[in-house]
mmCIF file of C-alpha atoms in Angstrom:
data_model
loop_
_atom_site.group_PDB
_atom_site.id
_atom_site.type_symbol
_atom_site.label_atom_id
_atom_site.label_comp_id
_atom_site.label_asym_id
_atom_site.label_seq_id
_atom_site.Cartn_x
_atom_site.Cartn_y
_atom_site.Cartn_z
ATOM 1 C CA UNK A 1 31.082 -73.481 -69.701
ATOM 2 C CA UNK A 2 30.956 -71.135 -72.659
ATOM 3 C CA UNK A 3 27.518 -69.998 -71.632
ATOM 4 C CA UNK A 4 28.780 -69.054 -68.175
ATOM 5 C CA UNK A 5 31.702 -67.243 -69.719
ATOM 6 C CA UNK A 6 29.433 -65.262 -71.998
ATOM 7 C CA UNK A 7 27.131 -64.292 -69.148
ATOM 8 C CA UNK A 8 30.028 -63.142 -66.973
ATOM 9 C CA UNK A 9 31.554 -61.085 -69.740
ATOM 10 C CA UNK A 10 28.321 -59.388 -70.744
ATOM 11 C CA UNK A 11 27.075 -58.558 -67.214
ATOM 12 C CA UNK A 12 29.476 -55.626 -66.555
ATOM 13 C CA UNK A 13 28.762 -54.193 -69.969
ATOM 14 C CA UNK A 14 25.021 -54.136 -69.292
ATOM 15 C CA UNK A 15 25.241 -52.596 -65.790
ATOM 16 C CA UNK A 16 27.894 -49.978 -66.502
ATOM 17 C CA UNK A 17 25.647 -47.631 -68.496
ATOM 18 C CA UNK A 18 22.932 -47.955 -65.840
ATOM 19 C CA UNK A 19 25.302 -47.024 -62.995
ATOM 20 C CA UNK A 20 26.661 -44.064 -64.968
ATOM 21 C CA UNK A 21 23.134 -42.892 -65.718
ATOM 22 C CA UNK A 22 22.084 -43.254 -62.091
ATOM 23 C CA UNK A 23 25.115 -41.260 -60.906
ATOM 24 C CA UNK A 24 24.368 -38.558 -63.460
ATOM 25 C CA UNK A 25 20.730 -38.424 -62.345
ATOM 26 C CA UNK A 26 21.778 -38.254 -58.681
ATOM 27 C CA UNK A 27 24.199 -35.428 -59.411
ATOM 28 C CA UNK A 28 21.557 -33.539 -61.363
ATOM 29 C CA UNK A 29 19.008 -33.945 -58.541
ATOM 30 C CA UNK A 30 21.388 -32.945 -55.754
ATOM 31 C CA UNK A 31 22.947 -30.017 -57.623
ATOM 32 C CA UNK A 32 19.914 -27.658 -57.145
ATOM 33 C CA UNK A 33 19.587 -28.739 -53.505
ATOM 34 C CA UNK A 34 23.250 -28.070 -52.737
ATOM 35 C CA UNK A 35 23.100 -24.732 -54.570
ATOM 36 C CA UNK A 36 20.002 -23.729 -52.586
ATOM 37 C CA UNK A 37 21.599 -24.749 -49.283
ATOM 38 C CA UNK A 38 24.762 -22.823 -50.131
ATOM 39 C CA UNK A 39 22.706 -19.761 -51.040
ATOM 40 C CA UNK A 40 20.818 -19.987 -47.742
ATOM 41 C CA UNK A 41 24.065 -20.344 -45.821
ATOM 42 C CA UNK A 42 25.550 -17.318 -47.578
ATOM 43 C CA UNK A 43 22.458 -15.242 -46.830
ATOM 44 C CA UNK A 44 22.561 -16.274 -43.170
ATOM 45 C CA UNK A 45 26.278 -15.412 -42.957
ATOM 46 C CA UNK A 46 25.685 -12.031 -44.596
ATOM 47 C CA UNK A 47 22.777 -11.328 -42.236
ATOM 48 C CA UNK A 48 24.858 -12.116 -39.169
ATOM 49 C CA UNK A 49 27.718 -9.980 -40.502
ATOM 50 C CA UNK A 50 25.330 -7.002 -40.741
ATOM 51 C CA UNK A 51 24.246 -7.474 -37.100
ATOM 52 C CA UNK A 52 25.961 -7.852 -33.762
ATOM 53 C CA UNK A 53 25.259 -9.628 -30.498
ATOM 54 C CA UNK A 54 23.513 -7.880 -27.630
ATOM 55 C CA UNK A 55 26.601 -7.956 -25.427
ATOM 56 C CA UNK A 56 28.775 -6.346 -28.078
ATOM 57 C CA UNK A 57 26.118 -3.752 -28.884
ATOM 58 C CA UNK A 58 25.980 -2.794 -25.194
ATOM 59 C CA UNK A 59 29.764 -2.319 -25.123
ATOM 60 C CA UNK A 60 29.752 -0.212 -28.295
ATOM 61 C CA UNK A 61 26.989 1.993 -26.889
ATOM 62 C CA UNK A 62 28.790 2.395 -23.567
ATOM 63 C CA UNK A 63 25.962 0.856 -21.483
ATOM 64 C CA UNK A 64 26.018 -1.660 -18.684
ATOM 65 C CA UNK A 65 23.973 -4.765 -19.312
ATOM 66 C CA UNK A 66 21.134 -3.643 -17.033
ATOM 67 C CA UNK A 67 21.015 -0.257 -18.754
ATOM 68 C CA UNK A 68 21.105 -1.912 -22.161
ATOM 69 C CA UNK A 69 18.206 -4.206 -21.228
ATOM 70 C CA UNK A 70 16.161 -1.152 -20.274
ATOM 71 C CA UNK A 71 17.127 0.515 -23.552
ATOM 72 C CA UNK A 72 15.734 -2.513 -25.397
ATOM 73 C CA UNK A 73 12.543 -2.574 -23.328
ATOM 74 C CA UNK A 74 11.928 1.148 -23.772
ATOM 75 C CA UNK A 75 12.521 1.005 -27.511
ATOM 76 C CA UNK A 76 15.646 3.171 -27.403
ATOM 77 C CA UNK A 77 17.532 0.415 -29.236
ATOM 78 C CA UNK A 78 15.710 -1.820 -31.715
ATOM 79 C CA UNK A 79 16.592 -5.460 -32.257
ATOM 80 C CA UNK A 80 15.934 -8.038 -34.969
ATOM 81 C CA UNK A 81 15.510 -11.813 -34.657
ATOM 82 C CA UNK A 82 18.560 -13.959 -35.302
ATOM 83 C CA UNK A 83 17.963 -16.028 -38.439
ATOM 84 C CA UNK A 84 20.207 -18.715 -36.993
ATOM 85 C CA UNK A 85 17.872 -19.167 -34.030
ATOM 86 C CA UNK A 86 20.200 -17.564 -31.486
ATOM 87 C CA UNK A 87 17.830 -15.014 -29.997
ATOM 88 C CA UNK A 88 17.885 -11.289 -30.816
ATOM 89 C CA UNK A 89 20.599 -9.194 -32.459
ATOM 90 C CA UNK A 90 21.195 -5.520 -33.236
ATOM 91 C CA UNK A 91 21.779 -4.152 -36.722
ATOM 92 C CA UNK A 92 24.974 -2.218 -37.278
ATOM 93 C CA UNK A 93 22.862 0.547 -38.792
ATOM 94 C CA UNK A 94 20.846 0.749 -35.547
ATOM 95 C CA UNK A 95 24.013 1.228 -33.505
ATOM 96 C CA UNK A 96 25.110 4.039 -35.818
ATOM 97 C CA UNK A 97 21.657 5.641 -35.537
ATOM 98 C CA UNK A 98 21.809 5.698 -31.737
ATOM 99 C CA UNK A 99 25.347 7.070 -31.819
ATOM 100 C CA UNK A 100 24.297 9.900 -34.097
ATOM 101 C CA UNK A 101 21.622 11.191 -31.676
ATOM 102 C CA UNK A 102 22.183 14.498 -29.921
ATOM 103 C CA UNK A 103 23.910 14.242 -26.566
ATOM 104 C CA UNK A 104 25.111 10.654 -27.028
ATOM 105 C CA UNK A 105 26.023 8.862 -24.786
ATOM 106 C CA UNK A 106 24.965 10.967 -21.771
ATOM 107 C CA UNK A 107 21.428 11.523 -23.071
ATOM 108 C CA UNK A 108 20.946 7.801 -23.644
ATOM 109 C CA UNK A 109 22.179 6.973 -20.136
ATOM 110 C CA UNK A 110 19.730 9.462 -18.634
ATOM 111 C CA UNK A 111 16.835 7.902 -20.519
ATOM 112 C CA UNK A 112 17.590 4.454 -19.075
ATOM 113 C CA UNK A 113 18.687 5.538 -15.608
ATOM 114 C CA UNK A 114 16.823 3.613 -12.871
ATOM 115 C CA UNK A 115 16.801 4.784 -9.248
ATOM 116 C CA UNK A 116 15.597 3.393 -5.960
ATOM 117 C CA UNK A 117 13.208 4.819 -3.383
ATOM 118 C CA UNK A 118 15.616 7.219 -1.671
ATOM 119 C CA UNK A 119 17.024 8.718 -4.861
ATOM 120 C CA UNK A 120 13.557 8.837 -6.382
ATOM 121 C CA UNK A 121 12.197 10.749 -3.406
ATOM 122 C CA UNK A 122 15.068 13.231 -3.721
ATOM 123 C CA UNK A 123 14.319 13.764 -7.421
ATOM 124 C CA UNK A 124 10.675 14.525 -6.634
ATOM 125 C CA UNK A 125 11.463 16.616 -3.548
ATOM 126 C CA UNK A 126 9.351 14.481 -1.159
ATOM 127 C CA UNK A 127 10.045 12.239 1.793
ATOM 128 C CA UNK A 128 10.766 8.547 1.399
ATOM 129 C CA UNK A 129 7.471 7.679 3.125
ATOM 130 C CA UNK A 130 5.463 9.851 0.720
ATOM 131 C CA UNK A 131 7.278 8.417 -2.276
ATOM 132 C CA UNK A 132 6.500 4.884 -1.069
ATOM 133 C CA UNK A 133 2.824 5.813 -0.814
ATOM 134 C CA UNK A 134 2.928 7.078 -4.390
ATOM 135 C CA UNK A 135 4.404 3.787 -5.528
ATOM 136 C CA UNK A 136 1.897 1.651 -3.614
ATOM 137 C CA UNK A 137 -0.972 3.684 -5.087
ATOM 138 C CA UNK A 138 0.373 3.163 -8.593
ATOM 139 C CA UNK A 139 1.114 6.840 -9.213
ATOM 140 C CA UNK A 140 4.697 5.924 -10.128
ATOM 141 C CA UNK A 141 5.386 2.597 -11.823
ATOM 142 C CA UNK A 142 8.512 0.517 -11.178
ATOM 143 C CA UNK A 143 10.577 -0.497 -14.164
ATOM 144 C CA UNK A 144 12.523 -3.364 -12.562
ATOM 145 C CA UNK A 145 13.262 -4.979 -9.211
ATOM 146 C CA UNK A 146 15.826 -7.120 -7.460
ATOM 147 C CA UNK A 147 16.297 -8.870 -4.120
ATOM 148 C CA UNK A 148 18.880 -7.560 -1.683
ATOM 149 C CA UNK A 149 20.908 -9.754 0.659
ATOM 150 C CA UNK A 150 18.128 -9.648 3.226
ATOM 151 C CA UNK A 151 15.684 -11.072 0.662
ATOM 152 C CA UNK A 152 13.794 -7.807 0.513
ATOM 153 C CA UNK A 153 12.350 -6.553 -2.765
ATOM 154 C CA UNK A 154 13.990 -3.373 -4.052
ATOM 155 C CA UNK A 155 11.947 -1.547 -6.673
ATOM 156 C CA UNK A 156 13.589 0.693 -9.250
ATOM 157 C CA UNK A 157 11.985 3.544 -11.200
ATOM 158 C CA UNK A 158 12.948 5.525 -14.262
ATOM 159 C CA UNK A 159 14.521 8.811 -13.164
ATOM 160 C CA UNK A 160 13.128 10.585 -16.218
ATOM 161 C CA UNK A 161 9.537 9.616 -15.332
ATOM 162 C CA UNK A 162 9.962 10.748 -11.730
ATOM 163 C CA UNK A 163 11.215 14.160 -12.840
ATOM 164 C CA UNK A 164 8.222 14.488 -15.170
ATOM 165 C CA UNK A 165 5.839 13.534 -12.339
ATOM 166 C CA UNK A 166 7.349 16.142 -10.027
ATOM 167 C CA UNK A 167 7.238 18.857 -12.698
ATOM 168 C CA UNK A 168 3.558 18.274 -13.541
ATOM 169 C CA UNK A 169 1.375 20.977 -11.951
ATOM 170 C CA UNK A 170 -1.537 18.564 -11.632
ATOM 171 C CA UNK A 171 0.480 16.583 -9.067
ATOM 172 C CA UNK A 172 1.354 19.595 -6.919
ATOM 173 C CA UNK A 173 -1.387 18.833 -4.382
ATOM 174 C CA UNK A 174 -0.024 15.309 -3.952
ATOM 175 C CA UNK A 175 3.549 16.447 -3.409
ATOM 176 C CA UNK A 176 2.586 18.653 -0.481
ATOM 177 C CA UNK A 177 -0.035 18.487 2.229
ATOM 178 C CA UNK A 178 -2.037 15.531 3.390
ATOM 179 C CA UNK A 179 -2.833 12.558 1.221
ATOM 180 C CA UNK A 180 -6.484 12.645 0.059
ATOM 181 C CA UNK A 181 -8.847 10.613 2.219
ATOM 182 C CA UNK A 182 -9.798 8.118 -0.490
ATOM 183 C CA UNK A 183 -6.154 7.298 -1.158
ATOM 184 C CA UNK A 184 -5.459 6.963 2.569
ATOM 185 C CA UNK A 185 -8.278 4.428 2.888
ATOM 186 C CA UNK A 186 -6.758 2.317 0.116
ATOM 187 C CA UNK A 187 -3.348 2.383 1.771
ATOM 188 C CA UNK A 188 -4.820 1.374 5.130
ATOM 189 C CA UNK A 189 -6.556 -1.558 3.398
ATOM 190 C CA UNK A 190 -3.129 -2.824 2.305
ATOM 191 C CA UNK A 191 -3.168 -1.716 -1.332
ATOM 192 C CA UNK A 192 0.173 -2.233 -3.093
ATOM 193 C CA UNK A 193 0.093 -1.947 -6.869
ATOM 194 C CA UNK A 194 3.853 -2.163 -7.404
ATOM 195 C CA UNK A 195 3.958 -5.873 -8.391
ATOM 196 C CA UNK A 196 0.898 -5.594 -10.598
ATOM 197 C CA UNK A 197 2.106 -2.440 -12.342
ATOM 198 C CA UNK A 198 5.509 -4.008 -12.914
ATOM 199 C CA UNK A 199 3.879 -7.104 -14.463
ATOM 200 C CA UNK A 200 1.816 -4.979 -16.828
ATOM 201 C CA UNK A 201 4.842 -2.975 -17.859
ATOM 202 C CA UNK A 202 7.001 -6.069 -18.252
ATOM 203 C CA UNK A 203 4.361 -7.744 -20.422
ATOM 204 C CA UNK A 204 4.286 -4.675 -22.651
ATOM 205 C CA UNK A 205 8.069 -4.858 -23.018
ATOM 206 C CA UNK A 206 7.904 -8.487 -24.125
ATOM 207 C CA UNK A 207 4.975 -8.055 -26.503
ATOM 208 C CA UNK A 208 6.856 -5.370 -28.409
ATOM 209 C CA UNK A 209 9.653 -7.852 -29.106
ATOM 210 C CA UNK A 210 7.565 -10.211 -31.246
ATOM 211 C CA UNK A 211 4.716 -10.226 -33.740
ATOM 212 C CA UNK A 212 4.029 -13.962 -33.646
ATOM 213 C CA UNK A 213 0.551 -14.633 -32.146
ATOM 214 C CA UNK A 214 1.693 -17.852 -30.450
ATOM 215 C CA UNK A 215 4.629 -16.054 -28.839
ATOM 216 C CA UNK A 216 2.336 -13.237 -27.704
ATOM 217 C CA UNK A 217 -0.092 -15.755 -26.220
ATOM 218 C CA UNK A 218 2.807 -17.409 -24.397
ATOM 219 C CA UNK A 219 3.844 -14.053 -22.926
ATOM 220 C CA UNK A 220 0.357 -13.513 -21.503
ATOM 221 C CA UNK A 221 0.269 -17.090 -20.199
ATOM 222 C CA UNK A 222 3.620 -16.609 -18.440
ATOM 223 C CA UNK A 223 1.961 -14.192 -15.991
ATOM 224 C CA UNK A 224 -0.763 -16.657 -15.028
ATOM 225 C CA UNK A 225 -0.635 -19.632 -12.716
ATOM 226 C CA UNK A 226 -0.313 -22.938 -14.626
ATOM 227 C CA UNK A 227 -3.694 -23.996 -13.275
ATOM 228 C CA UNK A 228 -5.286 -20.916 -14.827
ATOM 229 C CA UNK A 229 -3.570 -21.633 -18.142
ATOM 230 C CA UNK A 230 -4.755 -25.264 -18.124
ATOM 231 C CA UNK A 231 -8.361 -24.118 -17.639
ATOM 232 C CA UNK A 232 -8.173 -21.909 -20.742
ATOM 233 C CA UNK A 233 -5.891 -24.026 -22.939
ATOM 234 C CA UNK A 234 -7.390 -27.487 -22.563
ATOM 235 C CA UNK A 235 -5.534 -29.001 -25.515
ATOM 236 C CA UNK A 236 -2.235 -30.495 -24.236
ATOM 237 C CA UNK A 237 -0.561 -29.984 -27.614
ATOM 238 C CA UNK A 238 -1.404 -26.286 -27.544
ATOM 239 C CA UNK A 239 -0.057 -25.981 -23.999
ATOM 240 C CA UNK A 240 3.169 -27.692 -25.086
ATOM 241 C CA UNK A 241 3.415 -25.315 -28.045
ATOM 242 C CA UNK A 242 2.936 -22.307 -25.768
ATOM 243 C CA UNK A 243 5.720 -23.565 -23.514
ATOM 244 C CA UNK A 244 8.076 -23.484 -26.500
ATOM 245 C CA UNK A 245 7.534 -19.716 -26.763
ATOM 246 C CA UNK A 246 7.338 -19.052 -23.018
ATOM 247 C CA UNK A 247 9.815 -16.277 -22.086
ATOM 248 C CA UNK A 248 12.495 -17.154 -19.595
ATOM 249 C CA UNK A 249 11.985 -15.746 -16.143
ATOM 250 C CA UNK A 250 14.912 -13.820 -14.732
ATOM 251 C CA UNK A 251 16.284 -15.418 -11.571
ATOM 252 C CA UNK A 252 17.113 -12.013 -9.975
ATOM 253 C CA UNK A 253 19.984 -13.688 -8.174
ATOM 254 C CA UNK A 254 17.772 -16.317 -6.526
ATOM 255 C CA UNK A 255 18.831 -19.959 -6.586
ATOM 256 C CA UNK A 256 16.154 -22.426 -7.736
ATOM 257 C CA UNK A 257 13.768 -23.890 -5.142
ATOM 258 C CA UNK A 258 14.700 -21.353 -2.464
ATOM 259 C CA UNK A 259 12.496 -18.902 -0.551
ATOM 260 C CA UNK A 260 13.942 -16.100 -2.675
ATOM 261 C CA UNK A 261 13.020 -17.948 -5.879
ATOM 262 C CA UNK A 262 9.470 -18.465 -4.609
ATOM 263 C CA UNK A 263 9.243 -14.763 -3.797
ATOM 264 C CA UNK A 264 10.352 -13.828 -7.324
ATOM 265 C CA UNK A 265 7.850 -16.291 -8.795
ATOM 266 C CA UNK A 266 5.058 -14.771 -6.733
ATOM 267 C CA UNK A 267 5.905 -11.279 -8.001
ATOM 268 C CA UNK A 268 5.833 -12.554 -11.583
ATOM 269 C CA UNK A 269 2.450 -14.274 -11.213
ATOM 270 C CA UNK A 270 -0.873 -12.423 -11.189
ATOM 271 C CA UNK A 271 -2.738 -12.608 -7.875
ATOM 272 C CA UNK A 272 -5.500 -9.989 -7.949
ATOM 273 C CA UNK A 273 -8.843 -11.403 -9.153
ATOM 274 C CA UNK A 274 -9.471 -8.562 -11.589
ATOM 275 C CA UNK A 275 -5.935 -8.838 -13.010
ATOM 276 C CA UNK A 276 -6.366 -12.600 -13.460
ATOM 277 C CA UNK A 277 -9.694 -12.070 -15.195
ATOM 278 C CA UNK A 278 -8.144 -9.515 -17.524
ATOM 279 C CA UNK A 279 -5.198 -11.787 -18.394
ATOM 280 C CA UNK A 280 -7.478 -14.781 -18.966
ATOM 281 C CA UNK A 281 -9.530 -12.758 -21.445
ATOM 282 C CA UNK A 282 -6.367 -11.579 -23.204
ATOM 283 C CA UNK A 283 -5.053 -15.137 -23.404
ATOM 284 C CA UNK A 284 -8.302 -16.410 -24.892
ATOM 285 C CA UNK A 285 -8.262 -13.709 -27.571
ATOM 286 C CA UNK A 286 -4.586 -14.333 -28.330
ATOM 287 C CA UNK A 287 -5.297 -18.043 -28.793
ATOM 288 C CA UNK A 288 -8.073 -17.297 -31.281
ATOM 289 C CA UNK A 289 -5.668 -15.227 -33.387
ATOM 290 C CA UNK A 290 -2.886 -17.815 -33.073
ATOM 291 C CA UNK A 291 -5.134 -20.687 -34.185
ATOM 292 C CA UNK A 292 -6.246 -18.705 -37.222
ATOM 293 C CA UNK A 293 -2.612 -18.214 -38.234
ATOM 294 C CA UNK A 294 -1.525 -21.852 -37.767
ATOM 295 C CA UNK A 295 -2.582 -24.780 -35.583
ATOM 296 C CA UNK A 296 -0.361 -26.195 -32.906
ATOM 297 C CA UNK A 297 1.769 -29.076 -34.217
ATOM 298 C CA UNK A 298 0.612 -32.586 -33.404
ATOM 299 C CA UNK A 299 2.199 -36.013 -33.836
ATOM 300 C CA UNK A 300 1.564 -37.674 -37.184
ATOM 301 C CA UNK A 301 -1.156 -40.334 -36.769
ATOM 302 C CA UNK A 302 -0.098 -43.895 -37.511
ATOM 303 C CA UNK A 303 -1.520 -45.525 -40.626
ATOM 304 C CA UNK A 304 -4.231 -48.097 -39.795
ATOM 305 C CA UNK A 305 -3.397 -51.743 -40.572
ATOM 306 C CA UNK A 306 -4.445 -52.988 -44.006
ATOM 307 C CA UNK A 307 -7.686 -54.973 -43.690
ATOM 308 C CA UNK A 308 -7.489 -58.623 -44.803
ATOM 309 C CA UNK A 309 -10.303 -59.834 -47.039
ATOM 310 C CA UNK A 310 -11.972 -63.193 -46.303
ATOM 311 C CA UNK A 311 -10.721 -64.634 -49.593
ATOM 312 C CA UNK A 312 -7.093 -63.724 -48.918
ATOM 313 C CA UNK A 313 -7.376 -64.986 -45.364
ATOM 314 C CA UNK A 314 -8.685 -68.351 -46.610
ATOM 315 C CA UNK A 315 -6.071 -68.692 -49.377
ATOM 316 C CA UNK A 316 -3.214 -69.897 -47.145
ATOM 317 C CA UNK A 317 -5.475 -72.571 -45.631
ATOM 318 C CA UNK A 318 -6.135 -73.980 -49.100
ATOM 319 C CA UNK A 319 -2.468 -73.988 -50.079
ATOM 320 C CA UNK A 320 -1.144 -75.541 -46.876
ATOM 321 C CA UNK A 321 -2.028 -79.181 -47.795
ATOM 322 C CA UNK A 322 -0.339 -78.702 -51.181
ATOM 323 C CA UNK A 323 2.842 -77.404 -49.514
ATOM 324 C CA UNK A 324 2.742 -80.230 -47.003
ATOM 325 C CA UNK A 325 2.327 -82.771 -49.833
ATOM 326 C CA UNK A 326 5.495 -81.469 -51.464
ATOM 327 C CA UNK A 327 7.464 -81.755 -48.262
ATOM 328 C CA UNK A 328 6.160 -85.190 -47.203
ATOM 329 C CA UNK A 329 8.174 -88.299 -48.123
ATOM 330 C CA UNK A 330 6.910 -90.735 -50.781
ATOM 331 C CA UNK A 331 3.799 -92.607 -49.619
ATOM 332 C CA UNK A 332 4.313 -96.230 -48.460
ATOM 333 C CA UNK A 333 3.118 -99.197 -50.515
ATOM 334 C CA UNK A 334 -0.435 -100.241 -49.891
ATOM 335 C CA UNK A 335 -0.827 -103.296 -47.576
ATOM 336 C CA UNK A 336 -2.660 -105.508 -50.172
ATOM 337 C CA UNK A 337 -0.019 -104.953 -52.826
ATOM 338 C CA UNK A 338 2.760 -105.688 -50.336
ATOM 339 C CA UNK A 339 1.213 -109.067 -49.457
ATOM 340 C CA UNK A 340 0.826 -109.968 -53.205
ATOM 341 C CA UNK A 341 4.493 -109.234 -53.894
ATOM 342 C CA UNK A 342 5.550 -111.294 -50.927
ATOM 343 C CA UNK A 343 3.537 -114.285 -52.116
ATOM 344 C CA UNK A 344 4.885 -114.026 -55.663
ATOM 345 C CA UNK A 345 8.463 -114.034 -54.367
ATOM 346 C CA UNK A 346 7.768 -117.140 -52.287
ATOM 347 C CA UNK A 347 6.416 -119.037 -55.276
ATOM 348 C CA UNK A 348 9.539 -118.292 -57.306
ATOM 349 C CA UNK A 349 11.798 -119.340 -54.454
ATOM 350 C CA UNK A 350 10.385 -122.548 -52.997
#
């Protein structure tokens, strides 16, 4: 009784210092971690306070969203990655820089002004048919496109580039007179470089937005058919990693799985054999650079089972009879001894 009492009274005294020490150790170990996490959170908050979202930057610069997107693509407005993983943002200092430029905001709007075929022909002083021939031959490069209500592709061009093309004396012979015979032959063969030139320009826009080799490889892969990508990137983990960086394709007002969506997808995918060959070579080179920087992540391999030695495997077989002997009931009396006891009892009790 006294022993139990002594044990019960001494147990809390022995464990109390241990629990206090463990709590102190836990606090000491978590204090640097919490301080580091708070410092990171403060830095992230300060970084976001020094930047603004793309939508707000467009409003402060007096641009519509389409004009602002062109300003980003053309490098008129520079962006920075969001440390919180929310896409791209614009520094407040960058907004002030653009505002301080001469002629703001009219000059900025002129730099990002996109026009269609009719307005473009008027700027160059040519007919709509001649302007269309220029575009099909690749002499003027579209900067964006959209689908109208009749599911027709409408190409848009930078007004500033068209004015420069019309003012160049080397293009005077193209603006007037007959189209040279070699160019006419290409047009009669069905040449139309507008989709291809737009893809090349669009890829350049995207590549300027990132310096990560895996993201750059994903941008090149986004212009190829998935079958072409699978032939170059045979590792499924690398293909999955590229898909993480794959840029989103603009819907251009087309609902998914509709003829309009298929038309947009066809414009965004390389079709010419020489263009495909060029993109495949670029993708292969981009993969080499990306692999040198870091490999694609892979699942952690499972640890192999611990091998069992023959001695340890045989040990339980040796111990089983001993365990069974402990569990078995007491052995019965031998038959000879039982008969002797029975006879002895009979002699004492006649």
